[in-house]
Coordinates of C-alpha atoms and ligand atoms in Angstrom, one line a residue:
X1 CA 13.9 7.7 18.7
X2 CA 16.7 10.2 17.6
X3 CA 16.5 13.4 17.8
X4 CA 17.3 13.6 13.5
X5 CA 17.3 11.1 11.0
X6 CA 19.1 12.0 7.9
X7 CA 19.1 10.7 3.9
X8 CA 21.6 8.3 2.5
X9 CA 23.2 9.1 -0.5
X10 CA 25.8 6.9 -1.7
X11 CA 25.8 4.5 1.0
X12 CA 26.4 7.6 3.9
X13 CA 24.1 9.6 6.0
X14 CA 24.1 13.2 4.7
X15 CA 22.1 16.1 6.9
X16 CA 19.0 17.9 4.1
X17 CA 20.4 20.7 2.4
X18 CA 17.0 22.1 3.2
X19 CA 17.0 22.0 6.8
X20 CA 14.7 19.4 8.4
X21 CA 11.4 18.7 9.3
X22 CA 9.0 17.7 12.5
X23 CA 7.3 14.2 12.5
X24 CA 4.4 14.6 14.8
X25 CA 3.1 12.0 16.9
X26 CA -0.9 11.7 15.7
X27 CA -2.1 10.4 19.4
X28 CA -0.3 13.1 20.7
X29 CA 0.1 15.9 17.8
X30 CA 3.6 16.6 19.1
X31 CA 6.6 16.6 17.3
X32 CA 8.3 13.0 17.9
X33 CA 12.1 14.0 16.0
X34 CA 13.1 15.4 12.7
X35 CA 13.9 14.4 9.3
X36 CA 15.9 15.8 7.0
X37 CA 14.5 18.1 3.7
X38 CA 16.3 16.9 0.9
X39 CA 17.2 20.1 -1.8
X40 CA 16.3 18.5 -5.0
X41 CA 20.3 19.0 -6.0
X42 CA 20.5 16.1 -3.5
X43 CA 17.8 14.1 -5.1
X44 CA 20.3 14.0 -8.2
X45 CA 23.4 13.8 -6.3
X46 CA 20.9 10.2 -5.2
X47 CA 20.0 9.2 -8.9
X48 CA 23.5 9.7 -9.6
X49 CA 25.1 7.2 -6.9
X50 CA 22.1 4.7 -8.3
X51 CA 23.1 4.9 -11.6
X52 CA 26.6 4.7 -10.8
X53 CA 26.0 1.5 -8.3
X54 CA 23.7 0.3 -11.1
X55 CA 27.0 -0.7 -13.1
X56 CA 27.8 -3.1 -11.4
X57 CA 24.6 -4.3 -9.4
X58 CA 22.7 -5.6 -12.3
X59 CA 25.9 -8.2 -13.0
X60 CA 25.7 -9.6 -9.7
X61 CA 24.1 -13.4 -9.7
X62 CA 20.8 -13.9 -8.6
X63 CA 22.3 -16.5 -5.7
X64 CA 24.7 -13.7 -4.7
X65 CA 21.2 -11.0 -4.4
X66 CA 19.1 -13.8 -2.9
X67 CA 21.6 -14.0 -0.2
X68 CA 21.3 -10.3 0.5
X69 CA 18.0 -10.2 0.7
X70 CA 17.9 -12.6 3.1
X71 CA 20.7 -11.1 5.1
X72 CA 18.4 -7.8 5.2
X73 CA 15.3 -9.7 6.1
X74 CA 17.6 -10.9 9.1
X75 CA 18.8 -7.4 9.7
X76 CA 14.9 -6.4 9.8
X77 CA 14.0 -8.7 11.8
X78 CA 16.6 -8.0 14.1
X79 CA 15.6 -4.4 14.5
X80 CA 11.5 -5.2 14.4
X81 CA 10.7 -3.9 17.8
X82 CA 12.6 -0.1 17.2
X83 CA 10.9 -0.2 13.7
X84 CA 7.6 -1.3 14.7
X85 CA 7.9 1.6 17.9
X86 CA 8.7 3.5 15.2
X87 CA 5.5 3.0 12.9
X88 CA 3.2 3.7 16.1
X89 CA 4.8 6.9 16.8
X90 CA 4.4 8.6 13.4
X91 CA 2.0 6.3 11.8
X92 CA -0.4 5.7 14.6
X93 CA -1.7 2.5 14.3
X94 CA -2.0 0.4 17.7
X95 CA 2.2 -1.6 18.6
X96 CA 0.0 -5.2 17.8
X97 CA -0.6 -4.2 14.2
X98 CA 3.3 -2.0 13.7
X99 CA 4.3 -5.5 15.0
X100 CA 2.6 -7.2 12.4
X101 CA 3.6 -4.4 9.7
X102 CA 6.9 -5.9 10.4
X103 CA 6.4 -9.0 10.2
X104 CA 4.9 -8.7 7.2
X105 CA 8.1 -6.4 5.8
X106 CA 10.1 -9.4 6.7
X107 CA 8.1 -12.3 5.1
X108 CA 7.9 -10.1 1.9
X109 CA 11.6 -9.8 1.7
X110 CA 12.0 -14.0 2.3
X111 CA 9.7 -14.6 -0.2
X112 CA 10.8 -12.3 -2.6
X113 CA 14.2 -13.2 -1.9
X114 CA 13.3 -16.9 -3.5
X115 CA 11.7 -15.9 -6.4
X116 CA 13.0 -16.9 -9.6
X117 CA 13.3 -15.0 -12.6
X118 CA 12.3 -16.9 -15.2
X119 CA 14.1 -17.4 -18.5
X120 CA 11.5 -18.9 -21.2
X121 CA 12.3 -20.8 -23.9
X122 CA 9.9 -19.8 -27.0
X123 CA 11.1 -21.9 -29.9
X124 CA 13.8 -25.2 -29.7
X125 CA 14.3 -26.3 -33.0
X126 CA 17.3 -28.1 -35.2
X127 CA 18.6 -24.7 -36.7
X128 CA 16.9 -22.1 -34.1
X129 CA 16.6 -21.4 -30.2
X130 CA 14.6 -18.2 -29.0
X131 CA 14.8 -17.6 -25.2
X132 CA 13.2 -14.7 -23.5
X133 CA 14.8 -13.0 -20.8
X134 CA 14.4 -10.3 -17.7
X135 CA 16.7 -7.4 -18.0
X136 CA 17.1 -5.0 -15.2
X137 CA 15.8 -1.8 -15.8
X138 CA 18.5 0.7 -14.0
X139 CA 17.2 3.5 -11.8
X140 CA 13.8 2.8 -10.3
X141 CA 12.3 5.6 -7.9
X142 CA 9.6 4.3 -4.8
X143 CA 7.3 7.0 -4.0
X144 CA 5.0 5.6 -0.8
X145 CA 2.2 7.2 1.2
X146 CA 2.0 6.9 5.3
X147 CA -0.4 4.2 5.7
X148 CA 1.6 1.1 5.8
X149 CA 5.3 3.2 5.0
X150 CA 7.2 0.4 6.2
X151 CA 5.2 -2.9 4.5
X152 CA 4.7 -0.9 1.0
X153 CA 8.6 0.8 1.1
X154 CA 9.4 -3.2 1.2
X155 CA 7.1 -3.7 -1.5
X156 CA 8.9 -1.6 -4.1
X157 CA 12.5 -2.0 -2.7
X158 CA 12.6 -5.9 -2.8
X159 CA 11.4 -6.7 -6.2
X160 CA 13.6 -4.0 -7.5
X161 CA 16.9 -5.5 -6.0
X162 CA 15.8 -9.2 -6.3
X163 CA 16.2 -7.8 -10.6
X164 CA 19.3 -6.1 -10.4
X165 CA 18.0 -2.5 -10.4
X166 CA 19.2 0.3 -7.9
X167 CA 16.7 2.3 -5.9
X168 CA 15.7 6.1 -5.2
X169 CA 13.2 5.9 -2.3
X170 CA 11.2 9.1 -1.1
X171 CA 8.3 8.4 1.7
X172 CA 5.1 10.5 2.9
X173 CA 6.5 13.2 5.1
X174 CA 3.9 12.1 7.4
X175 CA 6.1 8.9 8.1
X176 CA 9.4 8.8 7.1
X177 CA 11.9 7.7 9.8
X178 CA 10.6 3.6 9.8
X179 CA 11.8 3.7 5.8
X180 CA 14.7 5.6 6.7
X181 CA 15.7 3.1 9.4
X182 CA 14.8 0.7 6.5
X183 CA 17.2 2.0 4.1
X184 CA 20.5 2.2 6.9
X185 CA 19.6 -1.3 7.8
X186 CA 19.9 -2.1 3.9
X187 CA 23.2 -0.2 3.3
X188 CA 24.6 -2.6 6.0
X189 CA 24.2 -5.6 3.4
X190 CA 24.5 -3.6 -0.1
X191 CA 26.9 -1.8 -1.6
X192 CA 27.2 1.9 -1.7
X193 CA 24.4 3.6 -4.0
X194 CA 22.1 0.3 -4.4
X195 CA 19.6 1.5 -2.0
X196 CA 19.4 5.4 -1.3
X197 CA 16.7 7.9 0.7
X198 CA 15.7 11.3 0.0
X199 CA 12.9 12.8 2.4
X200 CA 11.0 15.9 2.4
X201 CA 8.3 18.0 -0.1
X202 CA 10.8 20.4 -1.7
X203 CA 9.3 19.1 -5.0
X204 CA 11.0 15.7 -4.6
X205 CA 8.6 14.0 -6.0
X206 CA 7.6 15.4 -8.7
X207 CA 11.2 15.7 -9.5
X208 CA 11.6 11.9 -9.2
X209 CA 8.7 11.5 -12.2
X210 CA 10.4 14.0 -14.5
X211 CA 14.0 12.4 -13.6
X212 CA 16.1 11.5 -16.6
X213 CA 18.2 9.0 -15.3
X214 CA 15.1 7.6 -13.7
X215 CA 13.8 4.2 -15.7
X216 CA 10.6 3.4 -13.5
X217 CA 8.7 4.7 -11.3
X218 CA 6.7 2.5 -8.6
X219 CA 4.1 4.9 -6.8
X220 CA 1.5 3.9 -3.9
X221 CA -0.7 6.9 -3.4
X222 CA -3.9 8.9 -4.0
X223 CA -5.2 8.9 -8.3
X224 CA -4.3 12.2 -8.3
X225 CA -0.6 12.2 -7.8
X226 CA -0.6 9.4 -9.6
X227 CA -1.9 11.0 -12.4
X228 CA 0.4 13.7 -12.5
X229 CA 3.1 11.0 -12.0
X230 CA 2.5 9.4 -15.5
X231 CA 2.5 12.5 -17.2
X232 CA 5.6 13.7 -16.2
X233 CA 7.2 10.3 -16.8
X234 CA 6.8 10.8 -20.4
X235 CA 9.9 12.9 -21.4
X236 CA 11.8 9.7 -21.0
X237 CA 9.1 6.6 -21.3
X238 CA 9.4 5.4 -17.8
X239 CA 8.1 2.4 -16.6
X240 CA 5.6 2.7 -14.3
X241 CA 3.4 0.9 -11.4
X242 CA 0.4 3.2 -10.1
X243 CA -1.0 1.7 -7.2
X244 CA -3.7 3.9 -6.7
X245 CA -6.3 4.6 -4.6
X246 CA -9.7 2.7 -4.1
X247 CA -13.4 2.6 -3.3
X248 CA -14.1 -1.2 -2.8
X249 CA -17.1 -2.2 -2.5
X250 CA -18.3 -5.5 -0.9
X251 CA -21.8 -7.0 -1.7
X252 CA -23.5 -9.5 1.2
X253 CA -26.0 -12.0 -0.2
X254 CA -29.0 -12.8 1.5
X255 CA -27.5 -16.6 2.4
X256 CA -25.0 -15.1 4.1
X257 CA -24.6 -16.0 7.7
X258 CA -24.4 -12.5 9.8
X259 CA -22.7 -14.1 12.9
X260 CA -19.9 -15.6 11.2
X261 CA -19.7 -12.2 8.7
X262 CA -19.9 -9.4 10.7
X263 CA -16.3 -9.7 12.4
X264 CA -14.5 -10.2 9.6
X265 CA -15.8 -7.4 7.4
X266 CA -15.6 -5.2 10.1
X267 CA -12.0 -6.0 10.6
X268 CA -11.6 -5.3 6.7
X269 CA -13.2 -2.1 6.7
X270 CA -11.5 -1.2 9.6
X271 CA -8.2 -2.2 9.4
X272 CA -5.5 0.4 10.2
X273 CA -8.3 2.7 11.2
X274 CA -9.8 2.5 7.5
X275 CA -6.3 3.3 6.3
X276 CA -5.7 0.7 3.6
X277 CA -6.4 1.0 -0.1
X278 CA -7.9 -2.5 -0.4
X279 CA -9.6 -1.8 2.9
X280 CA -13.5 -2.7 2.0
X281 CA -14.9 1.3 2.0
X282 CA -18.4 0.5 0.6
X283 CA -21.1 -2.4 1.8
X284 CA -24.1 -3.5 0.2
X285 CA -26.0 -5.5 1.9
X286 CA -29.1 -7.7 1.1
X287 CA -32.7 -6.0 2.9
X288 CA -33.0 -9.7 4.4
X289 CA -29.8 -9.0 6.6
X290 CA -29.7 -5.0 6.7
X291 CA -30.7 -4.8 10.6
X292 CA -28.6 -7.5 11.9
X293 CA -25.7 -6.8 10.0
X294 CA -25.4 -3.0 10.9
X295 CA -26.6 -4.0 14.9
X296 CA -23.6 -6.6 15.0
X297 CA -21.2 -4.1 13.3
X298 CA -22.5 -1.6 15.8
X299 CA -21.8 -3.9 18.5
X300 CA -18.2 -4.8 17.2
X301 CA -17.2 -1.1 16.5
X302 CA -18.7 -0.1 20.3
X303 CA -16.4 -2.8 21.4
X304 CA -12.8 -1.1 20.3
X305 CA -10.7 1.0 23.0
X306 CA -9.6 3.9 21.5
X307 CA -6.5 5.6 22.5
X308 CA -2.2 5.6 21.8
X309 CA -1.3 2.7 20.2
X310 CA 1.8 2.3 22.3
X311 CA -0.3 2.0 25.2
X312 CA -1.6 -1.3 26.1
X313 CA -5.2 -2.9 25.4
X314 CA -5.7 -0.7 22.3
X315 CA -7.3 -1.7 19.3
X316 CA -8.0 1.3 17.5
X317 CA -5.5 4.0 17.3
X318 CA -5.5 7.6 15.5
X319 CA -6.2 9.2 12.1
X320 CA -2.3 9.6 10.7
X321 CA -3.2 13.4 10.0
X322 CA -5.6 16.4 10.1
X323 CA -6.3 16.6 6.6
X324 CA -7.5 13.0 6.8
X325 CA -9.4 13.6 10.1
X326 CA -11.2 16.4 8.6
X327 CA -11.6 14.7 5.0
X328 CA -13.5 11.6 7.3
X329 CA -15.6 14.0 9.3
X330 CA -16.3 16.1 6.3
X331 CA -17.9 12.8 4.9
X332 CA -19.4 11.9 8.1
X333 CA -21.4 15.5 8.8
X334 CA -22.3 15.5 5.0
X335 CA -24.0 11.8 5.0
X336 CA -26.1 13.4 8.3
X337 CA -26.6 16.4 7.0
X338 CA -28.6 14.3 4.1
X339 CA -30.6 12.0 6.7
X340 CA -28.3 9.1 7.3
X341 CA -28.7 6.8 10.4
X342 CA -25.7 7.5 12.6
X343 CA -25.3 4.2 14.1
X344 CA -21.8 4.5 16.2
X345 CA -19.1 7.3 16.5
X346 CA -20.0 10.1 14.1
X347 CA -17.7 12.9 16.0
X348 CA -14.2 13.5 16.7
X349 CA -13.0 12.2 20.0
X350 CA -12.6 15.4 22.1
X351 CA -8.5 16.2 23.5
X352 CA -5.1 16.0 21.9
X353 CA -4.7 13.0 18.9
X354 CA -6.4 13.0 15.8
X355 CA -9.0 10.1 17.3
X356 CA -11.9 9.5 15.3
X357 CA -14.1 6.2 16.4
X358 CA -15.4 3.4 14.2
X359 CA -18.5 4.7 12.4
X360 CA -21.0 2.9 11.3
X361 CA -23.5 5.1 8.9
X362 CA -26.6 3.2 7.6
X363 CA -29.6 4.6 4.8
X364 CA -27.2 5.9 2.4
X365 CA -26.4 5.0 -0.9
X366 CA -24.2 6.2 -4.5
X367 CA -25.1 9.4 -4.9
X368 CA -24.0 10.3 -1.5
X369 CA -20.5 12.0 -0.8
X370 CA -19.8 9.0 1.7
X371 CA -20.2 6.5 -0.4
X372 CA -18.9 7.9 -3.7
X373 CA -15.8 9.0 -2.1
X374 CA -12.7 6.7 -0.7
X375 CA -13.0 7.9 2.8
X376 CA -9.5 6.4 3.4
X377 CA -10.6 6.3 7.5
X378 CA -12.8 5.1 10.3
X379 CA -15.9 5.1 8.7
X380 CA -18.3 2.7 6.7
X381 CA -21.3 3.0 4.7
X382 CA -24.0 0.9 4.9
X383 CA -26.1 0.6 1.6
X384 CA -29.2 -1.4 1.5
X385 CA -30.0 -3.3 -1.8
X386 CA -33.0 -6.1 -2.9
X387 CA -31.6 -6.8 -6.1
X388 CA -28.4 -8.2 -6.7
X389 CA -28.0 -7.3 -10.0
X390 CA -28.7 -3.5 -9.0
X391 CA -26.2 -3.9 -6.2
X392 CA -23.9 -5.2 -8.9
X393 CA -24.4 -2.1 -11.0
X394 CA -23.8 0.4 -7.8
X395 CA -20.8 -1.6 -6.8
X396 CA -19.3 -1.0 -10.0
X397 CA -20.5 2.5 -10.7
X398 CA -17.3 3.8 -9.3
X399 CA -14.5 5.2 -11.2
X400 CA -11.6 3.2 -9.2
X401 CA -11.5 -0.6 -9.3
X402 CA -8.9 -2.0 -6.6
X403 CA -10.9 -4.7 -4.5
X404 CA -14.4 -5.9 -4.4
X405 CA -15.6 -9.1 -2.1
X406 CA -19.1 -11.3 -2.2
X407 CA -20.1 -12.7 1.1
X408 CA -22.0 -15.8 1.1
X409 CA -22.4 -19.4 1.7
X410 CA -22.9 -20.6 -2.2
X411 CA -19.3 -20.1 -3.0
X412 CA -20.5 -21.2 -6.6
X413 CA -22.7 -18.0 -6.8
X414 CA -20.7 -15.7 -5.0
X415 CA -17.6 -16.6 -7.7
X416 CA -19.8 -16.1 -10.6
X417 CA -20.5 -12.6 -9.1
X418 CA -17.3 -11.9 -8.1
X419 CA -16.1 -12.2 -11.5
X420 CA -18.4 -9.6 -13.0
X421 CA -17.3 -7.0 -9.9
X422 CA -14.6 -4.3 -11.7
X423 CA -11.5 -4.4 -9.7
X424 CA -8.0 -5.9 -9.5
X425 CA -8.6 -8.5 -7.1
X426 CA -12.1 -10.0 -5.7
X427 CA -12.5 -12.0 -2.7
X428 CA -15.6 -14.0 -1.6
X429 CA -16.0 -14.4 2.1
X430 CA -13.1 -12.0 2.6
X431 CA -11.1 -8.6 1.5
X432 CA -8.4 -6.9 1.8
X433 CA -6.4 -9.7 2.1
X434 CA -2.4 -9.2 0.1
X435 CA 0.0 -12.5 0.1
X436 CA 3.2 -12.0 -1.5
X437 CA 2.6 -14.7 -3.8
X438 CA -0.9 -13.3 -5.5
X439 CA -0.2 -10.4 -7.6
X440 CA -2.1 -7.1 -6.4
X441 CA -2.8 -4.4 -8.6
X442 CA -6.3 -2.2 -9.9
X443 CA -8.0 -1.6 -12.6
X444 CA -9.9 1.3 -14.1
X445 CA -8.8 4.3 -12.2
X446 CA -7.0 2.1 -9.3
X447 CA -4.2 2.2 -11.3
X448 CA -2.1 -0.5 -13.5
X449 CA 0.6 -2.7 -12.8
X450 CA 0.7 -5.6 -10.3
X451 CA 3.1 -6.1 -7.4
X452 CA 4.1 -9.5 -5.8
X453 CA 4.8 -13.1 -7.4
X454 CA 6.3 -13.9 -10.6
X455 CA 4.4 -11.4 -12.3
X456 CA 5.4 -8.1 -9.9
X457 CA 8.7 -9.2 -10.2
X458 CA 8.8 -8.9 -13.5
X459 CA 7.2 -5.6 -13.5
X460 CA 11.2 -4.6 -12.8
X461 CA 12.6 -6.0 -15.6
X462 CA 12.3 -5.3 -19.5
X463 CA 11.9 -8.6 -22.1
X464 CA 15.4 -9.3 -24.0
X465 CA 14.3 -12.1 -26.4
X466 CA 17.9 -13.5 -27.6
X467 CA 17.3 -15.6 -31.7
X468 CA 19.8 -18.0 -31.6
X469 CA 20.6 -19.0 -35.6
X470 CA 22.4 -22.6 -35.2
Ligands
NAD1 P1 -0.5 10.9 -1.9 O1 -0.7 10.7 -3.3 O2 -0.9 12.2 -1.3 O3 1.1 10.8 -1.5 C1 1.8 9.6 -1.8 C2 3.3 10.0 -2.0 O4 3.4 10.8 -3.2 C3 3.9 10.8 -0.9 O5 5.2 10.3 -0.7 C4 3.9 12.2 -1.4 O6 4.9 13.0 -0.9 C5 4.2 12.0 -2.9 N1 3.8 13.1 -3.8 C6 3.0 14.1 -3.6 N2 2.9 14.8 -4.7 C7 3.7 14.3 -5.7 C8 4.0 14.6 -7.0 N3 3.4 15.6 -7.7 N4 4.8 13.8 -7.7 C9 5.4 12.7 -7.1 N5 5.1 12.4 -5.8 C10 4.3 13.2 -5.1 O7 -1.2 9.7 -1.1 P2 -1.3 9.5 0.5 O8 -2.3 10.4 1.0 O9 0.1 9.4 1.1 O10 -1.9 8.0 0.6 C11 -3.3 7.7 0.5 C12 -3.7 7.2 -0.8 O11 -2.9 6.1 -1.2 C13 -5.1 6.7 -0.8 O12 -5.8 7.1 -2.0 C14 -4.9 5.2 -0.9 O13 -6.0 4.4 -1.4 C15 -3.7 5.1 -1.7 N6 -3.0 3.8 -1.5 C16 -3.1 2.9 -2.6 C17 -2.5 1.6 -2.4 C18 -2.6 0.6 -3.5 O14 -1.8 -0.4 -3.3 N7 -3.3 0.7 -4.5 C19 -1.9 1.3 -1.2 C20 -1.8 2.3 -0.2 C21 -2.4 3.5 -0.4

């Protein structure tokens, strides 16, 4: 890595007129480089190259910005082995999965690259012709959290461009040199001010959601900032995406069959150390199957080598940051503290790194801290149920709704539940599984808004319907 990664404003690398600050290493808690503090004067010296680039972006053809994209999914790939070093070192998660972050950054752009944007034709008559079209919005500003920075900075970026809009980004400060590497790979394929990067907390942010020359705002982060997003969006109606966090619950029916289950919902709970929003954060499960299901996740979880992801042979890296480490073994202590079985992990690994190992906490249920809360880390809840229809309830007791899941063999069942779980998107025999062709999004609390396909393209645009008199 360098020593200093800067912002780019205007299609140039500009030092923070702030200073800079330290990216720590979570396996390590050392500083890894630093990144520059924007001064939120540089945030609209930002919006003002995007508005300015805006002018002429939007009138580009769609061929001409389906060619880009592709170019930058070519410039990405080119680069995936810095980038994906790059997400291990600030981010954490074992080299394997960065590589497959990547990958996944690249695929996204492809396939978003392709997309069409529609044009619909709503009334063909002798003296009349009404067609609805997607208008670019102008300035949209990403705001994205540290747990997949690189995938979910793709996410919002793509979309945008494929439309004709410009972009503000800002990422976590936890991780933002992979999306700043992102955004110079990007300003070697688009023109000056179509893509720009501001880092740091000197009220960036917020001063993105209260920006007037800012027409949308797509945000991936915690319900609280997301909250105080939309409120400060209002001066000037922004458009807005709020993917927001979760609490998803997953409900295992007494057909289900443990030995092919157990390995895939523990790799859903688990993934990036618990770190996904549609990671599955709350499992009921059946009294028939209670026992084996929490020995084999036991088993699984006591199978993982924890350690530095760059190192070789690990599966399970560290906790991005302290607050989250301390929020996971706040949870943790609390469920104990109220008599839950402790079935695997249950402390901080002792030593430098914020290492916290698969847990596995059985005899709990709503009501307790662990299960009410998104612990957003290493740690799953076990909740025993005999009725469905009371899991049912419990599962949907909670205020978010991103993902649910049913896991069992009569898919016919398992749909008809799945359809009464509250959330976004439900899976049977699987979670926390995003394509860039099924649109993503929550309900209730989770948020609103829906990213990927047809329909999170659109999310980009605004409806011009153009009456045609003969
Ligand atoms: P966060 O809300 O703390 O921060 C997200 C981003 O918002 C960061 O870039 C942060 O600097 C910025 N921010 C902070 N205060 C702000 C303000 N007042 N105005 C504007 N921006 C502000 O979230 P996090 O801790 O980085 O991420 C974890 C959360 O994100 C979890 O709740 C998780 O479920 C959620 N998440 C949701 C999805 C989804 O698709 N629904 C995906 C990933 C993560």
């Amino acid at each position: 890595m360098q020593n200093e990664y800067q912002l780019v404003i205007n299609g140039a690398q500009v030092a923070g007129a702030n200073g800079t600050f330290e990216v720590m290493n979570p396996a390590t808690e050392q500083p890894v480089t630093v990144a520059a503090e924007a001064s939120p004067a540089q945030l609209d010296e930002a919006v003002a190259a995007a508005r300015q680039a805006f002018q002429s972006w939007q009138h580009t053809s769609n061929e001409e910005r389906k060619q880009i994209l592709h170019r930058i999914a070519d410039r990405i790939e080119a680069n995936a082995a810095e980038l994906a070093q790059i997400i291990t070192q600030e981010q954490g998660k074992p080299l394997f999965l960065a590589e497959v972050e990547v990958g996944g950054a690249v695929a996204w752009t492809r396939y978003t690259a392709d997309l069409e944007i529609p044009v619909k034709v709503i009334e063909d008559s002798e003296n009349k012709r009404i067609e609805a079209h997607h208008k670019p919005l102008g300035v949209v500003g990403s705001i994205t959290p540290w747990n997949w920075p690189l995938m979910i900075a793709i996410w919002h970026i793509m979309p945008a461009l494929r439309t004709g809009n410009t972009v503000v980004c800002k990422p976590s400060s936890f991780t933002p040199i992979n999306t700043i590497r992102l955004i110079e790979l990007i300003n070697e394929e688009v023109p000056a001010g179509v893509v720009n990067i501001v880092t740091g907390e000197s009220g960036i942010g917020s001063a993105i959601s209260s920006h007037p020359d800012i027409n949308k705002i797509v945000f991936t982060g915690s319900t609280p900032t997301g909250q105080r997003i939309m409120s400060s969006a209002a001066a000037n109606l922004k458009r807005l995406t709020l993917e927001l966090g979760g609490n998803d619950a997953a409900i295992v029916l007494p057909d289900a069959d443990v030995d092919k289950i157990a390995e895939p919902i523990f790799q859903t709970a688990f993934l990036n150390m618990g770190q996904t929003c549609a990671a599955l954060k709350r499992l009921y499960v059946h009294d028939d199957l209670y026992e084996p299901l929490c020995a084999k996740l036991t088993e699984i979880a006591n199978a993982q080598t924890l350690g530095n992801g760059m190192n070789d042979g690990i599966t399970f890296g560290p906790v991005t940051n302290k607050a989250q480490l301390n929020l996971v073994r706040e949870l943790v202590d609390d469920a104990r503290a109220q008599g839950a079985r402790i079935l695997c992990g249950g402390e901080p690994q002792a030593g430098e790194g914020f290492f916290y190992p698969p847990t596995i906490v059985a005899d709990v249920s709503n009501g307790h801290r662990i299960v009410d809360e998104e612990q957003f880390g290493p740690v799953l809840p076990v909740i025993r149920y005999s009725d469905v229809d009371e899991a049912l309830k419990m599962a949907n007791a909670a205020e978010v709704g991103l993902g649910g899941s049913i896991w069992s063999s009569d898919i016919e069942k398992a749909q008809q539940l799945a359809q009464q779980l509250e959330c976004g998107t439900a899976w049977i025999n699987g979670h926390a599984e995003v394509l860039p062709h099924a649109p993503f999004g929550g309900c209730k609390m989770s948020g609103f808004g829906v990213e990927f396909g047809e329909e999170g393209l659109l999310e980009y645009t605004s409806m011009q319907v153009v009456n045609i008199n003969k």
